[in-house]
Every structure is written in structure tokens, then in C-alpha cells.
XYZ file of C-alpha atoms in Angstrom:
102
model
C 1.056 -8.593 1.788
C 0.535 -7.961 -1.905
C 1.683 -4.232 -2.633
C -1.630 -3.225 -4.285
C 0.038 0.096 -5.558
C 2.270 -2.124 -8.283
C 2.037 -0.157 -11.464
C 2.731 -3.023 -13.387
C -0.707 -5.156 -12.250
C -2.472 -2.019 -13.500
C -1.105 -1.495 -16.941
C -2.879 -2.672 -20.082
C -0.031 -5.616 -21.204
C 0.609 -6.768 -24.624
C -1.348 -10.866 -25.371
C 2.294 -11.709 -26.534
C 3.962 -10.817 -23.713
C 1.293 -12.321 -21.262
C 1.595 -15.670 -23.684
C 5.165 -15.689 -23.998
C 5.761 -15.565 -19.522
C 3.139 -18.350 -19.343
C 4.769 -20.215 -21.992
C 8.144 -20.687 -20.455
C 8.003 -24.277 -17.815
C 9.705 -22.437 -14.850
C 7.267 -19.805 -14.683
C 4.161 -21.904 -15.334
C 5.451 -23.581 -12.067
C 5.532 -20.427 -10.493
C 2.289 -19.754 -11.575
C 1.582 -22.693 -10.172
C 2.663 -22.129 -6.348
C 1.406 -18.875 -6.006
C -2.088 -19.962 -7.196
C -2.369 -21.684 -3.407
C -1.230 -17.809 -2.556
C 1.595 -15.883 -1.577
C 5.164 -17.091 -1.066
C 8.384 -15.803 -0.591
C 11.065 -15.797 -2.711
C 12.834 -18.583 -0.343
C 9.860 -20.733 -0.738
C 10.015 -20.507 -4.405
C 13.752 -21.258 -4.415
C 13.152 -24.527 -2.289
C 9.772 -25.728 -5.004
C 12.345 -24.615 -7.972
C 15.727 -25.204 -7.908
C 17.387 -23.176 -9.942
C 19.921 -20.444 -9.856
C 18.882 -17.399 -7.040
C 19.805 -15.185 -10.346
C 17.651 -17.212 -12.878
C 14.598 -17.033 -10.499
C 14.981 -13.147 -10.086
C 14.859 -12.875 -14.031
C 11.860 -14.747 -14.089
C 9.939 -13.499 -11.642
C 10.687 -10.411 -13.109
C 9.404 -11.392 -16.706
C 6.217 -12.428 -14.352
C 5.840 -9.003 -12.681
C 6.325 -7.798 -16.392
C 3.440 -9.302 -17.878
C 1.211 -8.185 -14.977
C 0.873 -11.592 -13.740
C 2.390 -11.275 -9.654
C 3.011 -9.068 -7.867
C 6.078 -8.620 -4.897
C 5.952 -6.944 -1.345
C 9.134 -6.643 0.630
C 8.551 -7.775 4.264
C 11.844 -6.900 6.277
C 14.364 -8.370 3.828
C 12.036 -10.790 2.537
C 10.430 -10.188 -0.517
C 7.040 -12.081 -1.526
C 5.392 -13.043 -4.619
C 1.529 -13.444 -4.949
C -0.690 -13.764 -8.387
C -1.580 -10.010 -9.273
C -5.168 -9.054 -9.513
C -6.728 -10.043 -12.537
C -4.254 -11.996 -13.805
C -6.443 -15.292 -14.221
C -8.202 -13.004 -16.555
C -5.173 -11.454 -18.354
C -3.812 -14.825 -19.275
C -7.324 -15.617 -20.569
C -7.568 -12.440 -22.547
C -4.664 -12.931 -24.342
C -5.274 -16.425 -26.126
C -6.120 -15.526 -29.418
C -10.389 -14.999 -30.462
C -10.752 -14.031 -26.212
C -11.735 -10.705 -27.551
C -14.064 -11.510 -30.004
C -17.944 -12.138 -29.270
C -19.711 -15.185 -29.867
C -23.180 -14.523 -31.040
C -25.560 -17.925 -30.744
């Protein structure tokens, strides 16, 4: 269901970007639904009520950061948590990158 070809799970992404998608309440509550997995779009709409337009621009900030990806299934399209992105959000807090000697 997740297109594993997306381009955009694969690229290196900048922490501030990452920070500033997880930052905004809407798509932490994205974040949130897809982390029991993959949903469509519709099923988004009815957890998040919001403007069809104002989802779309988030979900595309989301897809952005490398944090979901999107299949289209007939003229359905669904959302799932990209690879790695548990790890990309963690990466990008600031002092992930530097090693902690004991």
C-alpha cells in the first residue's frame, strides 16, 4: 500500500524542516493516526475536520519532511508513516547527532 519508490522518504531532510511539520497540532494528529498504520485521505478527513484543501497542504508539508508517504488506490489516495521516519523526527532534535561518551 505504501509506494516504497517515494523519493521524498529517501532524501536526506533538513532537522528544521522535520521539526517545524511535527510542530504544527494538525499534523502531530496526523502523525498520530497513521502511527496505528495506513489510512486514507477520507479517514483522515473524518479524525480531522478541517478544510479538504487545508488537509492536502498538510499532508503535503508531511510528505515534505519525509515523514508519510501516499499510494493512490483507484481514486483513493492513502497515507502511511514513511520508513524511518520515527528516526528522522528523532534525529532532528537538537544534540541527536552528537555522541555521548560515559
Amino acid at each position: 500500500m505504501v509506494d516504497a519508490t517515494d523519493p521524498v522518504a529517501a532524501l536526506e531532510v533538513d532537522p528544521v524542516t522535520v521539526l517545524a511539520a511535527v510542530a504544527d497540532p494538525v499534523r502531530w494528529a496526523v502523525l498520530e493516526l497513521l502511527t496505528d498504520g495506513p489510512r486514507c485521505v477520507c479517514s483522515l478527513q473524518e479524525h480531522i475536520p478541517i478544510a479538504g484543501n487545508l488537509l492536502s497542504y498538510h499532508l503535503k508539508m508531511l510528505r515534505t519532511a519525509g515523514l508519510v508517504t501516499s499510494s493512490r488506490r483507484g481514486r483513493w489516495v492513502d497515507y502511511a508513516l514513511a520508513h524511518g521516519s520515527q528516526e528522522r523526527m528523532r534525529a532532528a532534535l537538537p544534540g541527536a547527532r552528537v555522541e555521548v561518551s560515559s
